[in-house]
Structures are given as structure tokens and as C-alpha cells.
Amino acid sequence: MAGRPEILFPLFGDIQRLSGIGPKSAQALAKAGIATPRDLLFTLPHGVINRQSVETIKGLTLPEIVSVEVEILEHRPNRIKTRPYRILVRDAGIDFHLGFFHGRADYLAKTYPVGARRVISGKIEVYDHTAQMMHPDFVVTPDKRADIPASEPVYPLTQGITQRIMRKATDDVLHMIPDFAEWQDPSVLKDRNWPKVSQALEKCHRPEKVLDKVAFDRLAYDELLAHQLTLSIARARHRAQKGQAIQVKGTLAQQVLDALPFKPTDAQRRSFAEIRDDLASTKRMNRLLQGDVGSGKTLVGLVAMLDVAEAGGQSVLMAPTGILARQHFTGLTHMAKPAGVEIILLTGADTGAKRREKLERLKSGDAQIVIGTHAVFSDDVEFQDLRFAIIDEQHRFGVRQRLELGKKGDAVDVMVMSATPIPRSLELAHYGDMDVSILDEKPAGRQPIDTAMVSIGKLDAVVARLRAAIGEGKQAYWVCPLVEESEKADLSAATDRAVALQAALGAGVGLVHGRMSQDEKDAAMASFVAGQTSVLVATTVIEVGVDVPNATIIVIEQAERFGLAQLHQLRGRVGRGADKSACVLLYKNPLGKTAQRRLEAIRETEDGFKLAEVDLAIRGAGDILGTAQAGLPKFRIADLERDMALMQMARDDARLILERDPSLESPRGQALKTLLYLMGADDYIGLLKVG
Ligand code: ADP
Ligand code: MG
């Protein structure tokens, strides 16, 4: 691999070579994530200053940025340190002041000689009932008036960096742009009227009157295409490592399905088929199974694992928490009974002889399915023939980490099950490398959940209602928030709540929270599942995936402290059986604006995707997946909210490009490689198929 092309060297060189950038400003820029001339090139202005050229400022609505010719009348040095040095000037219609804090008299006398005429440019404001211009941006003799730019870019700034520095430095960077071979499809450029990349950069950095939306789009698209190319390269690489074609018989799965008290939904059937195609092909599976809470993802995973078991391979299902792993274990063992496969549970709680024995069964191949936490991927875990890995509810994985999971076996197929509804644009950014199966249909017979917002002042009424429901044999979750800063206080709040409820309800109340040992948690869950406790007080450890169909009420205390996605997940714990369910959002007044918006959104809809859109609108893209650790890329130009359509286009484009030219060797491919280097995706170029 040749490495970064020479034409890019200057752009990745020392930023201090740019005019106006010394060690200090370089440091300030670095803090804002701008380390190279290239970074500066992709830091675009977000506004434009337009200078009106006028004869007089008389009659203008101030403040206003103007260029105007004046006669210098009089210097009025400041007597008091905190006052500006002022210069009285006269334009064609009125007298006004120029003002200078810390003005140096000798310099000002030279620049503004009394009696001379000058064109000055800057912001005219009203101060103390008179017009004044503080620190003019420009001052020139009348014959040089044309030198004052009519419009200027406004850059996003960081401390220690001024507009002037940015403009000067970007002037230099703009001269460093090499003559790039075009990497975009000419027909796309033509359709969209997109300029060449060098022109687009020029237009964005040096806008006339208004920001150039078209040029901006082109650059955003460059960025998005580079990103989608990296995902596609990773995907192609994953697939190129041959998978094993698995002979799918489906007999075991059918036995299990026949024994279920319900029929799979059409969406589940569709997913079975898509997954079986993947299993049967020699390509490696890299699939996202997306379905809102309660859509029945687990069954889809089970069917696939049974197919693999039937063909003699092993599968692993990885859950994010011990509780969820145990629950999957219990549920799947029960469901899979008719098939007679051996399922084992492996979590961090397994130690010593117990763990060794389990590892032995995996290594020998006696156990066909293992369910666990990330403990299943520790180094000492060996498989006889691992072929299939499912990651449940795990959206905090970067693209790379996900691909690395495949390393436990020769050719492991990977499927991620995600209930976190995310807007399409985010999905593409995060899962753009994957094929997607969607469960867009809930099992039949589910009833809508009644969601109500209730002030904590009415706690007694809520408890009374709970008592009535429990009297009818119903079960309930009671969720208390837990935030890090006040973990101890929250914990005691949860404990107190459990005690108080126990007293008020006279029924069995369980408690589960993150500080408990795995065994304690399991025991609390188990007695709730068995119906021995009627109410389970919990911190958010129940958030993900817990499935107790008899639980029909969920009370969420201090609901205003939860995020929208969390609330949706939590509510998804009820409404899993045929009975009518309720969700009570207990809140404390006064309710902040965004908290209110969140709670109202939850009350209005159960549609996870609608909620995701609301979430995006409230929070912005960066936050939703928890940014960095979620592996979500940081874009400098593109904006996931605004550029959703471009993202979609980039993903299709990227896939097509790699299909036609897998090693990026054609002339356009070469140019695209340069784009990847330009965007700092050097690592991915090494993953390109060779030859
Ligand atoms: P999620 O997609 O949230 O992981 P689960 O897989 O936990 O959902 O399924 C939720 C509940 O729905 C479980 O009790 C499961 O047994 C049940 N279920 C799954 N598929 C169906 C179906 N087709 N009809 C009825 N109930 C179903
Ligand atoms: Mg689930």
C-alpha cells in the first residue's frame, strides 16, 4: 500500500505554516479539533457579513455593517482608562464617532489624520444616543475603496481565535488545494449542479452575500460518501472472508414453532427467510435485526440458532446484562425443549469449577448454544465450531468492534438485534455496513398501553390503584431513577420505596438494583417471574429486554429524569400479554420544558420510530447513540439531521462503487482513494480487497 498520496502532504503538514498561526493559536485550534490545514479546510463558515456601501449612515436602522466615506474632524483621547479613545468623523450627512479601547494615540494619529478623507467599514451602533463605530474593520483611502470586501465569511470560533485569524489562515489553505481528480460521478455533479471540490471549498469559504448551499451540499456529500465507503469496505471485507454455507433443514426450528402457543408474525417469517438465506450462502452474515420493543426478536434469533445447531454448528447469544442473559437462558431453554438442543449460560458470575466445566462443554461441542454477557468473548472461551453470533440489544458497539466478534470462529455469521429505534439517518451512519431485517409488526392481540402523566403529589392515588390491580392478580414494575452523582441517595430512595410499598400494599415487593450481586438479582427476578412478588422495585437494570407477560403496570418515578429512548424501553416491559397495560409517569413539579416535551411524546405515541424522530429533534444527532463510544462518526460538514437524504444516497452510491470496483482501481476508484485519505480514513484503505 502506497500510503497517503503526495498531493495531500501540504494539507496534512504543520498548521503553523499558515499565515497568522503561531504556537498559541495552533494550540487553541487543536482544542477545537483542528490540527492540520486539512481540518481548517473543512471548518466552514456558518454565516456571512455583508457590508452595505453607503454615502451616509443617516436614516439607517442600526446596528448595521457599512462602508462609508468620512472626513476626520477631531481626535478625542480618553481621559478615563475605561473609556474609549474617540475620533469624530463626518460623512455626507451626519457626524459620528469612531471608538477605540486601549487606542494608541500615535498609531491612531497616523491612521486617521485630521482633515483627511478615509473610507471606513465596520459595525455602526447607537451608544448613548449617538451613532458610533467601534474598532473599524477596515480603513482605506478613498481610491482603495474597492479593496474592502462586500461580504465576508463568519467562522465558528474557539477561544483565542478571531475571525481575522481564520480568514487569513483559510486564505492560505485555499491556495493549498491540489488539483484533485474528480471522485464524484459526473452525472451526479451535473444533475445537482455541484461544482468541483476545489470550487466548492472556495465558494463555501468565500461566500458572496449568502452561504452557498449547493457548494455546501457537495462537500457534505464528499464527507458522507467517504464515511459510507468505509462502512462498505468493512462490510465487503467481512463478507470476503468466506462463511460456511450451512445446510438449513429447519426441522428443529419447526418442532419448536409447532409447540408454541402462538404463530409467528409475518414479519418474523420474513426475517427467518432472510436469515436462512444468509446462513445458506458462503457469504458471511452481517445483519441487523431491528424491531421495536416487544416485536419478538428473541424468537427470530432462536430459530436461526436452531438451524445452526441442526447443521452441527454452535451459536452464541450475547446480552448486555446478566439479568437479560439469564432471562434469555430461561426463556429459550423452555422454548427450545422440543428440539432437544443443549443451551448453557455463561456470565461473569460463573467462576472456578463451574466455569471450567461449562468451557469444557463448549470446547467439546456438547453445548450447541451459549447465552451470556460479554464474558463469552473472553480469551479462554473456546468453541468446537462457532458459526453464529447474536448480539442482543447492543447498540453501543462501534462498527469495528462488531466485526471483530467474528474472530472467535473461522467464519462466524454475525447478527445484531436492536430495539433502539433510531432515525433512518443514524441507522445508516451506524449500521450502514449491515443488511437489515425489520420486524415492523407486533404480535397479534397486543393492546395499546395507557400512558398517563401523574404528579408525585398524587402518589397515594397511584398506590391505591396499584393495590386494586394486585388484588386482581396483576403484577407491576416500579422504576426508580439512578444517576451516577447521587448513586447512594438514589439507592436508598429505591430501598425506601420498596419498604413503603410493602407496607402500603401488604403484598410481596421485590427489589433489584445494580449494586446487587448477580445471584441476588437473579433471585429477585426469579421470584417476580414466578409471581411470588407482585411488585418489583427496580433501578433501570430492567430497562432492556426483560419479559414478564403478567406484569401489566409500570410506574416510573421521576420520569422527567429519563431520556426518551429509556422511557420507551421501560414502558416496553408491559403490554406483553393479552391484558390491558398501563404506564404511569410520575413527575415532580416544576417540569422543565424539554422534560415536558419528552413525557408528552411518550404519552402520545407508542411508535418507537416516531419517538426516535422526536428525540432527534430535541437532542440532536450527536447525543442519541452516545457519540464516541457508540462508534458514531463525527462529521465536520455533514449534519445527520439535515442531510438525511444525502446519507441515503451515499450509502447506495458506496455499495455500487465497491461492487463494480472492489479494490478501487479504476480512475474514479483511484480518485476515491484520495478522498478517503483526505477524510482521514487511511485505515480502511488497507482493508480494500487486493488485486
Ligand atoms: P423483543 O423484540 O422486545 O426482544 P421478545 O422477543 O422479548 O421481544 O418478545 C416479546 C414477547 O412476545 C415474548 O413473551 C415472546 O414470547 C412473545 N412473542 C414473540 N413472538 C410472538 C408472536 N408471533 N405472537 C405472540 N407472542 C409472541
Ligand atoms: Mg429482546
XYZ file of C-alpha atoms and ligand atoms in Angstrom:
719
model
C 0.000 0.000 0.000
C 1.447 3.255 -1.079
C 0.013 5.382 1.712
C -1.182 8.954 1.586
C -0.753 10.491 -1.861
C 1.877 13.160 -2.167
C -0.534 15.813 -3.388
C -2.111 15.719 0.074
C 1.084 16.264 2.013
C 0.756 20.046 2.403
C -2.790 19.698 3.709
C -1.590 17.337 6.396
C 1.502 19.415 7.184
C 2.226 21.753 10.049
C -0.675 24.100 10.691
C 1.773 26.708 11.961
C 2.988 27.258 8.435
C -0.238 29.089 7.702
C -0.017 32.835 7.994
C -1.196 34.167 11.292
C -0.984 30.815 13.078
C 1.668 30.679 15.772
C 2.102 28.206 18.604
C -0.639 29.860 20.654
C -3.326 29.854 18.010
C -2.253 26.375 16.935
C -2.949 25.233 20.459
C -6.311 26.970 20.548
C -7.258 25.367 17.240
C -6.114 21.964 18.413
C -8.503 22.254 21.329
C -11.301 22.667 18.834
C -10.163 19.559 16.981
C -8.364 21.443 14.238
C -4.856 20.040 13.946
C -3.937 20.279 10.288
C -4.536 22.615 7.361
C -6.954 19.961 6.150
C -9.049 20.284 9.314
C -9.169 24.003 8.757
C -10.228 23.491 5.171
C -13.241 21.519 6.394
C -14.158 24.065 9.029
C -16.650 26.077 7.065
C -18.136 29.494 7.798
C -21.658 29.392 9.137
C -22.567 32.909 8.190
C -21.745 35.885 6.027
C -21.236 39.548 6.862
C -22.471 41.848 4.158
C -21.142 45.376 4.122
C -23.544 47.922 2.852
C -21.810 50.667 0.968
C -23.448 53.996 1.803
C -22.950 57.735 1.382
C -24.190 58.425 4.868
C -25.343 56.466 7.866
C -28.141 58.960 8.387
C -31.513 57.251 8.279
C -30.173 53.699 8.656
C -31.727 51.324 11.116
C -28.860 50.461 13.420
C -26.908 48.367 14.105
C -25.700 47.866 10.587
C -22.427 46.930 8.952
C -21.451 49.612 6.477
C -18.651 51.096 4.456
C -18.793 54.858 4.310
C -16.505 57.698 3.322
C -15.790 60.225 6.075
C -13.766 63.285 6.833
C -11.701 63.070 10.024
C -12.710 66.033 12.204
C -11.177 65.662 15.608
C -9.351 63.264 17.961
C -10.700 62.956 21.480
C -8.284 60.857 23.561
C -9.749 59.136 26.587
C -9.139 60.729 29.963
C -10.538 57.794 31.843
C -8.914 54.432 31.211
C -12.179 52.585 30.870
C -13.481 54.921 28.164
C -12.600 54.580 24.505
C -10.404 56.932 22.532
C -12.807 58.636 20.183
C -12.466 60.220 16.782
C -15.170 62.490 15.455
C -15.884 61.993 11.757
C -18.386 63.372 9.264
C -19.949 61.542 6.337
C -22.130 63.095 3.627
C -24.981 63.632 6.035
C -24.047 63.367 9.690
C -21.268 63.441 12.288
C -20.478 60.380 14.416
C -17.683 58.779 16.422
C -15.188 56.060 15.881
C -14.201 54.396 19.117
C -11.063 52.562 20.245
C -10.453 50.879 23.545
C -6.799 50.965 24.540
C -6.228 53.100 21.444
C -2.624 54.114 20.893
C -2.538 57.823 20.116
C 0.480 57.739 17.777
C -0.949 54.912 15.711
C -4.392 56.486 15.528
C -2.979 59.878 14.576
C -1.182 58.282 11.680
C -4.094 56.162 10.507
C -6.749 58.858 10.928
C -5.048 62.213 10.171
C -7.290 65.163 10.994
C -8.652 66.795 7.846
C -8.105 63.718 5.654
C -10.757 61.614 3.961
C -10.990 57.866 4.609
C -13.369 55.062 3.808
C -14.106 53.141 6.963
C -16.021 49.927 7.348
C -17.490 48.237 10.379
C -20.498 47.949 12.599
C -22.364 51.158 13.331
C -24.248 51.108 16.602
C -26.145 53.516 18.766
C -24.395 54.247 22.031
C -25.517 56.927 24.439
C -27.978 58.245 21.824
C -25.275 58.826 19.240
C -24.017 56.629 16.454
C -20.560 55.170 16.735
C -18.333 52.604 15.133
C -16.038 50.724 17.489
C -12.775 49.445 16.017
C -13.489 49.708 12.273
C -12.716 46.501 10.391
C -11.203 48.459 7.536
C -9.831 51.909 6.943
C -8.539 52.877 3.495
C -8.008 55.979 1.414
C -10.951 56.705 -0.912
C -9.100 55.451 -4.015
C -8.761 51.995 -2.380
C -12.452 51.664 -1.566
C -12.735 48.646 -3.824
C -10.317 46.730 -1.582
C -12.938 46.376 1.113
C -14.759 43.112 0.517
C -18.504 43.428 0.107
C -19.058 40.254 2.048
C -17.022 38.138 4.403
C -17.345 34.702 5.901
C -18.097 34.233 9.573
C -16.403 31.210 11.082
C -17.348 29.265 14.135
C -14.743 30.378 16.639
C -12.977 28.915 19.567
C -11.330 30.853 22.337
C -8.161 32.616 21.255
C -9.067 32.595 17.577
C -10.545 35.611 15.834
C -12.375 35.929 12.532
C -9.341 37.724 11.205
C -7.060 34.811 12.037
C -9.483 32.360 10.477
C -9.778 34.383 7.313
C -6.087 34.821 6.917
C -5.306 31.185 7.572
C -8.042 29.930 5.282
C -6.772 32.261 2.573
C -3.575 30.234 2.731
C -5.286 26.874 2.924
C -7.396 27.645 -0.104
C -4.180 28.052 -2.051
C -3.006 24.644 -0.917
C -5.856 22.710 -2.520
C -4.320 20.438 -5.118
C -5.849 19.766 -8.484
C -7.933 16.756 -7.476
C -9.147 14.225 -9.992
C -12.923 14.191 -9.629
C -14.196 11.399 -7.373
C -17.876 12.036 -7.766
C -19.941 10.647 -10.590
C -20.057 13.299 -13.355
C -23.753 12.736 -13.948
C -24.496 13.390 -10.275
C -22.473 16.582 -10.396
C -24.393 17.659 -13.434
C -27.821 16.786 -12.022
C -27.204 18.586 -8.789
C -25.255 21.396 -10.272
C -22.410 20.615 -7.919
C -19.103 22.395 -8.520
C -15.690 20.751 -8.471
C -14.413 20.151 -4.993
C -11.853 22.954 -5.155
C -14.509 25.373 -6.334
C -16.944 24.174 -3.715
C -14.374 24.829 -0.996
C -13.638 28.246 -2.419
C -17.336 29.112 -2.572
C -18.006 27.932 0.956
C -15.055 29.765 2.441
C -15.561 32.912 0.439
C -19.314 33.273 0.111
C -20.887 36.141 -1.771
C -23.774 37.695 0.107
C -25.212 34.359 1.314
C -23.822 30.916 2.097
C -23.648 28.732 -0.968
C -25.994 25.860 -0.223
C -25.170 23.937 -3.376
C -21.425 24.019 -2.782
C -22.016 23.108 0.813
C -24.090 20.069 -0.170
C -21.355 18.833 -2.396
C -18.828 18.936 0.402
C -21.247 17.307 2.820
C -21.733 14.594 0.257
C -17.996 14.082 -0.099
C -17.830 13.542 3.616
C -20.820 11.220 3.731
C -19.632 9.221 0.757
C -16.237 8.724 2.352
C -17.934 7.545 5.516
C -20.244 5.154 3.717
C -17.334 3.862 1.685
C -15.501 2.951 4.863
C -18.555 1.064 6.071
C -18.911 -0.696 2.742
C -15.242 -1.591 2.711
C -15.543 -3.059 6.198
C -18.629 -4.926 5.080
C -17.022 -6.255 1.928
C -14.020 -7.335 3.924
C -16.233 -9.143 6.400
C -18.032 -10.908 3.612
C -14.930 -11.734 1.654
C -13.767 -13.887 4.488
C -15.745 -16.839 3.342
C -18.533 -18.040 5.554
C -19.505 -21.637 5.788
C -22.615 -22.475 3.874
C -24.915 -24.070 6.393
C -27.339 -26.690 5.235
C -30.552 -25.310 6.595
C -33.068 -28.044 7.230
C -35.307 -26.188 9.647
C -36.644 -29.368 11.257
C -35.635 -28.444 14.787
C -36.946 -24.935 14.377
C -40.230 -26.254 13.066
C -40.614 -28.521 16.093
C -40.169 -25.527 18.333
C -42.549 -23.324 16.363
C -45.192 -26.054 16.372
C -45.050 -26.261 20.139
C -45.547 -22.506 20.674
C -48.937 -21.240 21.832
C -48.833 -18.605 19.090
C -47.988 -18.239 15.424
C -45.035 -16.184 14.227
C -45.951 -12.846 12.722
C -45.439 -12.276 9.005
C -42.525 -10.012 9.849
C -40.911 -12.792 11.864
C -41.377 -15.234 8.987
C -39.814 -12.785 6.585
C -36.851 -12.442 8.901
C -36.487 -16.220 9.249
C -36.223 -16.437 5.481
C -33.715 -13.594 5.134
C -31.510 -15.054 7.818
C -31.689 -18.532 6.344
C -30.547 -17.187 3.010
C -27.545 -15.695 4.751
C -26.794 -18.913 6.594
C -27.083 -20.993 3.466
C -24.736 -18.818 1.457
C -20.974 -18.800 1.636
C -21.033 -15.078 2.316
C -20.642 -14.084 5.897
C -23.734 -12.752 7.532
C -23.579 -9.215 8.839
C -27.160 -8.428 9.659
C -29.146 -6.083 11.791
C -32.452 -7.363 13.122
C -34.344 -4.271 14.029
C -37.673 -4.345 15.801
C -39.392 -2.187 18.323
C -39.701 -3.448 21.891
C -41.959 -6.468 22.108
C -41.820 -7.276 18.407
C -40.432 -10.753 19.118
C -36.787 -10.590 18.142
C -35.743 -13.351 20.506
C -37.729 -15.979 18.677
C -36.128 -14.978 15.402
C -32.722 -15.395 16.996
C -33.678 -18.778 18.381
C -34.848 -20.101 15.049
C -31.549 -19.154 13.475
C -29.571 -20.749 16.287
C -31.567 -23.945 15.955
C -30.833 -24.067 12.237
C -27.154 -23.743 13.009
C -27.332 -26.411 15.717
C -29.058 -28.772 13.357
C -26.198 -28.365 10.915
C -23.734 -29.233 13.673
C -22.530 -25.705 14.461
C -22.515 -23.656 17.628
C -24.107 -20.289 18.334
C -23.636 -17.615 20.907
C -26.172 -15.076 22.067
C -24.662 -12.144 23.871
C -26.791 -9.922 26.095
C -25.769 -6.623 27.674
C -26.634 -7.554 31.264
C -26.536 -10.635 33.425
C -30.245 -10.413 34.132
C -31.088 -10.371 30.497
C -28.717 -13.232 29.758
C -30.333 -15.314 32.485
C -33.786 -14.463 31.221
C -32.896 -15.415 27.674
C -31.454 -18.601 29.030
C -34.595 -19.459 30.944
C -36.931 -18.463 28.126
C -35.007 -20.103 25.325
C -34.350 -23.295 27.257
C -38.074 -23.571 27.771
C -38.981 -22.780 24.165
C -36.254 -24.970 22.710
C -37.151 -28.029 24.756
C -38.900 -29.843 21.902
C -35.725 -29.543 19.828
C -33.519 -31.201 22.408
C -30.513 -28.920 21.986
C -28.204 -28.107 24.833
C -28.097 -24.479 25.924
C -25.737 -23.162 28.565
C -25.481 -19.869 30.378
C -22.118 -18.221 30.833
C -21.756 -14.957 32.717
C -19.206 -13.239 34.887
C -20.879 -14.936 37.848
C -19.508 -18.299 36.731
C -16.166 -18.978 38.331
C -13.948 -21.872 39.264
C -15.034 -25.414 38.592
C -18.469 -24.395 37.366
C -16.948 -22.177 34.727
C -14.336 -24.745 33.720
C -16.991 -27.339 33.247
C -19.039 -25.032 31.036
C -15.986 -24.097 28.978
C -15.264 -27.778 28.516
C -18.734 -28.406 27.138
C -18.286 -25.563 24.683
C -14.901 -26.756 23.567
C -16.082 -30.327 23.100
C -19.125 -29.183 21.199
C -21.556 -30.798 23.636
C -23.248 -27.471 24.139
C -24.718 -26.085 20.935
C -25.911 -22.730 22.166
C -24.312 -20.486 24.746
C -26.027 -17.456 26.165
C -24.090 -14.935 28.146
C -22.740 -11.485 28.721
C -19.562 -10.245 27.097
C -17.880 -12.902 29.255
C -18.471 -15.267 26.335
C -15.860 -13.389 24.366
C -13.057 -13.599 26.880
C -9.881 -15.249 25.699
C -10.229 -18.586 27.463
C -13.571 -19.330 25.847
C -13.035 -21.769 23.012
C -15.600 -23.297 20.760
C -15.613 -26.514 18.885
C -17.235 -24.937 15.862
C -18.670 -21.462 16.408
C -20.619 -20.334 13.387
C -23.130 -17.790 14.526
C -23.082 -14.882 16.960
C -26.059 -12.793 18.011
C -25.642 -9.553 19.908
C -28.846 -8.560 21.626
C -29.880 -5.000 22.351
C -26.354 -3.896 21.936
C -26.215 -0.591 20.163
C -23.143 0.707 21.882
C -20.797 -1.134 19.634
C -18.617 0.516 17.056
C -18.529 -0.910 13.572
C -15.051 -2.281 14.113
C -15.761 -3.968 17.427
C -18.698 -5.672 15.850
C -16.582 -7.016 13.030
C -14.002 -8.266 15.497
C -16.532 -10.505 17.154
C -16.175 -12.777 14.203
C -12.712 -13.770 15.310
C -13.831 -16.498 17.703
C -14.601 -18.806 14.827
C -13.323 -19.277 11.313
C -16.265 -17.783 9.629
C -18.775 -16.545 12.127
C -22.012 -15.076 10.906
C -22.982 -12.032 12.934
C -26.423 -10.663 13.705
C -27.199 -7.687 15.898
C -30.661 -7.394 17.407
C -31.559 -3.832 18.195
C -34.680 -2.404 19.745
C -33.347 1.078 19.932
C -35.386 2.779 17.308
C -33.152 5.253 15.641
C -33.945 7.575 12.791
C -33.005 6.337 9.391
C -30.078 8.707 9.003
C -28.492 7.497 12.212
C -29.167 3.938 11.292
C -27.265 4.441 8.094
C -24.398 6.131 9.866
C -24.123 3.388 12.391
C -25.310 0.254 10.690
C -24.728 1.236 7.084
C -22.423 -1.736 6.661
C -25.133 -4.231 7.539
C -28.032 -5.898 5.860
C -31.229 -5.204 7.685
C -34.231 -7.302 8.637
C -37.093 -5.410 10.141
C -39.831 -6.577 12.487
C -42.353 -3.893 11.742
C -45.302 -5.719 13.166
C -46.243 -6.518 16.738
C -47.606 -9.937 17.681
C -51.370 -10.116 17.336
C -53.642 -9.384 20.278
C -51.466 -6.734 21.872
C -53.443 -3.887 23.303
C -52.311 -0.300 23.410
C -50.761 0.769 26.702
C -52.484 3.525 28.657
C -49.861 6.086 29.482
C -50.545 8.835 31.990
C -48.527 11.663 33.479
C -49.178 11.996 37.189
C -47.645 14.461 39.605
C -45.848 12.887 42.568
C -48.313 14.794 44.765
C -50.912 12.197 43.746
C -48.767 9.278 44.814
C -51.442 7.945 47.147
C -53.919 7.596 44.315
C -51.367 5.675 42.277
C -50.648 3.322 45.156
C -54.373 2.765 45.684
C -54.794 1.866 42.057
C -51.838 -0.464 42.282
C -53.368 -2.192 45.279
C -56.568 -2.814 43.343
C -54.686 -4.254 40.382
C -52.624 -6.551 42.574
C -55.836 -7.725 44.184
C -56.813 -8.961 40.726
C -53.577 -10.930 40.425
C -51.691 -8.416 38.298
C -48.019 -7.587 38.681
C -46.190 -4.296 38.425
C -42.783 -2.734 37.974
C -41.857 0.335 39.953
C -38.843 2.051 38.488
C -36.651 4.484 40.385
C -34.016 6.503 38.594
C -30.352 6.078 39.265
C -27.808 8.639 38.270
C -24.162 8.458 38.997
C -23.645 11.633 41.014
C -26.086 10.630 43.642
C -25.978 6.888 43.355
C -26.091 6.278 47.074
C -29.016 8.593 47.684
C -30.905 7.089 44.765
C -30.256 3.631 46.010
C -31.657 4.396 49.411
C -34.620 6.052 47.690
C -35.300 2.789 45.856
C -34.932 0.787 49.049
C -37.220 3.167 50.925
C -39.760 2.942 48.166
C -39.753 -0.838 48.342
C -40.303 -0.759 52.094
C -43.072 1.831 51.811
C -44.852 -0.116 49.079
C -44.559 -3.323 51.030
C -46.280 -1.592 53.947
C -48.935 0.075 51.818
C -49.779 -2.894 49.623
C -49.343 -5.758 52.018
C -48.163 -7.787 49.064
C -44.750 -9.195 48.192
C -42.450 -6.445 46.969
C -39.073 -7.294 45.464
C -36.099 -5.050 44.864
C -33.438 -5.212 42.203
C -30.655 -2.753 41.569
C -27.232 -2.553 40.035
C -25.280 -2.836 43.280
C -26.617 -6.314 43.985
C -24.629 -9.390 43.161
C -25.676 -11.357 40.136
C -27.167 -14.076 42.328
C -29.233 -11.578 44.294
C -30.501 -10.008 41.095
C -31.354 -13.374 39.627
C -33.209 -14.381 42.779
C -35.248 -11.149 42.788
C -36.115 -11.582 39.106
C -36.950 -15.239 39.579
C -39.450 -14.630 42.348
C -41.079 -11.899 40.265
C -41.307 -14.189 37.245
C -42.765 -16.920 39.462
C -45.334 -14.484 40.828
C -44.082 -14.721 44.405
C -43.595 -10.978 44.457
C -46.256 -8.763 42.930
C -44.258 -5.595 42.610
C -40.677 -5.308 41.515
C -38.991 -2.098 42.546
C -36.045 -1.598 40.283
C -33.449 0.827 39.159
C -33.052 0.789 35.398
C -31.434 -2.633 35.271
C -34.790 -3.845 33.983
C -34.651 -1.420 31.110
C -33.581 -3.780 28.467
C -35.369 -6.850 27.329
C -36.994 -8.213 30.476
C -40.082 -10.187 29.615
C -42.784 -10.966 32.178
C -46.123 -11.005 30.353
C -48.172 -10.971 33.563
C -46.731 -7.591 34.519
C -49.235 -5.049 33.266
C -48.376 -1.908 35.167
C -45.200 0.080 35.174
C -44.755 3.110 37.361
C -41.768 5.266 36.520
C -40.790 7.547 39.330
C -39.119 10.864 38.487
C -39.865 10.112 34.877
C -38.521 13.554 33.995
C -35.025 12.276 34.672
C -35.141 9.623 31.978
C -34.372 10.020 28.312
C -36.992 9.356 25.684
C -35.470 6.121 24.458
C -35.147 4.848 28.013
C -38.760 5.653 28.785
C -39.840 3.840 25.668
C -37.760 0.814 26.596
C -39.080 0.820 30.127
C -42.667 1.065 29.031
C -41.993 -1.823 26.681
C -41.734 -4.066 29.742
C -45.533 -4.078 29.902
C -48.101 -4.727 27.211
C -46.530 -8.109 26.504
C -49.572 -10.228 27.184
C -53.183 -10.039 26.064
C -54.234 -7.939 29.083
C -54.589 -4.189 29.040
C -51.495 -2.495 30.419
C -50.739 0.870 31.945
C -47.715 3.086 32.309
C -47.655 5.821 34.935
C -45.111 8.581 34.524
C -44.654 10.097 37.959
C -43.047 13.505 37.812
C -42.051 16.254 40.160
C -43.128 19.848 39.541
C -41.917 22.151 38.166
C -41.376 20.258 34.969
C -38.740 21.688 32.619
C -39.683 22.394 29.006
C -37.819 19.564 27.338
C -38.769 17.095 30.067
C -42.373 18.004 29.443
C -41.932 17.521 25.717
C -40.441 14.096 26.335
C -43.170 12.942 28.664
C -45.866 14.228 26.357
C -44.289 12.472 23.406
C -44.271 9.209 25.358
C -47.885 9.713 26.325
C -48.929 10.460 22.753
C -47.376 7.537 20.928
C -46.057 4.028 21.303
C -44.362 4.115 17.939
C -40.649 3.786 18.644
C -39.676 5.336 15.351
C -41.836 8.377 15.863
C -40.296 8.755 19.298
C -36.861 8.485 17.804
C -37.624 11.375 15.480
C -38.830 13.462 18.404
C -35.717 12.520 20.303
C -33.554 13.614 17.422
C -35.401 16.905 17.247
C -34.980 17.511 20.970
C -31.429 16.360 21.396
C -29.708 16.442 18.071
C -27.942 13.538 16.467
C -24.743 13.550 18.454
C -26.367 12.548 21.668
C -28.640 9.792 20.617
C -26.227 6.960 20.388
C -23.899 8.351 22.999
C -21.477 9.512 20.284
C -17.915 8.358 20.608
C -18.378 5.079 22.369
C -21.192 4.230 20.041
C -18.767 4.452 17.174
C -20.771 7.202 15.583
C -18.610 9.238 13.277
C -18.112 12.927 13.828
C -18.821 14.879 10.726
C -17.322 18.289 10.136
C -19.586 19.388 7.354
C -22.481 16.990 7.058
C -25.281 17.056 9.565
C -27.196 13.865 10.187
C -30.445 15.646 10.722
C -30.277 17.946 7.771
C -28.536 15.627 5.350
C -30.613 12.505 5.769
C -31.327 12.253 2.043
C -27.675 12.658 1.141
C -26.742 9.919 3.585
C -29.138 7.525 1.908
C -27.722 8.416 -1.469
C -24.163 7.999 -0.215
C -24.861 4.562 1.099
C -26.324 3.346 -2.214
C -23.524 5.009 -4.094
C -20.848 3.438 -1.896
C -22.219 -0.054 -2.312
C -22.442 0.308 -6.049
C -18.926 1.675 -6.304
C -17.451 -1.256 -4.426
C -19.492 -3.790 -6.323
C -18.095 -2.519 -9.591
C -14.597 -1.770 -8.419
C -13.835 -3.684 -5.220
C -10.232 -2.571 -4.947
C -10.853 0.982 -6.156
C -8.508 0.676 -9.087
C -10.393 2.385 -11.882
C -9.613 6.061 -12.433
C -12.613 7.011 -10.329
C -11.606 4.424 -7.768
C -8.177 6.000 -7.502
C -9.755 9.388 -7.010
C -12.000 7.931 -4.320
C -8.955 6.591 -2.546
C -7.631 10.123 -2.459
C -10.958 11.196 -0.979
C -10.616 8.541 1.717
C -7.137 9.759 2.560
C -8.369 13.322 2.535
C -11.081 12.358 5.013
C -8.616 10.615 7.259
C -9.899 7.110 6.564
C -6.430 5.741 5.867
C -7.026 2.584 7.895
C -9.817 1.431 5.700
C -7.786 1.629 2.538
C -5.670 -1.169 3.940
C -8.796 -3.305 4.137
C -9.549 -2.962 0.452
C -9.540 -6.163 -1.461
C -6.205 -6.569 -3.124
C -5.993 -7.411 -6.823
P -38.244 -8.054 21.846
O -38.332 -7.829 20.379
O -38.561 -6.837 22.636
O -36.946 -8.694 22.251
P -39.298 -10.522 22.786
O -38.538 -11.385 21.870
O -38.850 -10.417 24.194
O -39.413 -9.063 22.188
O -40.813 -10.948 22.707
C -41.798 -10.328 23.484
C -42.866 -11.327 23.901
O -43.655 -11.676 22.788
C -42.302 -12.629 24.415
O -43.093 -13.034 25.522
C -42.461 -13.585 23.263
O -42.580 -14.916 23.686
C -43.724 -13.084 22.640
N -43.855 -13.360 21.216
C -42.869 -13.434 20.307
N -43.368 -13.648 19.064
C -44.710 -13.725 19.220
C -45.806 -13.940 18.304
N -45.594 -14.113 16.998
N -47.042 -13.937 18.817
C -47.259 -13.745 20.145
N -46.295 -13.545 21.042
C -45.018 -13.513 20.595
Mg -35.432 -8.680 23.413
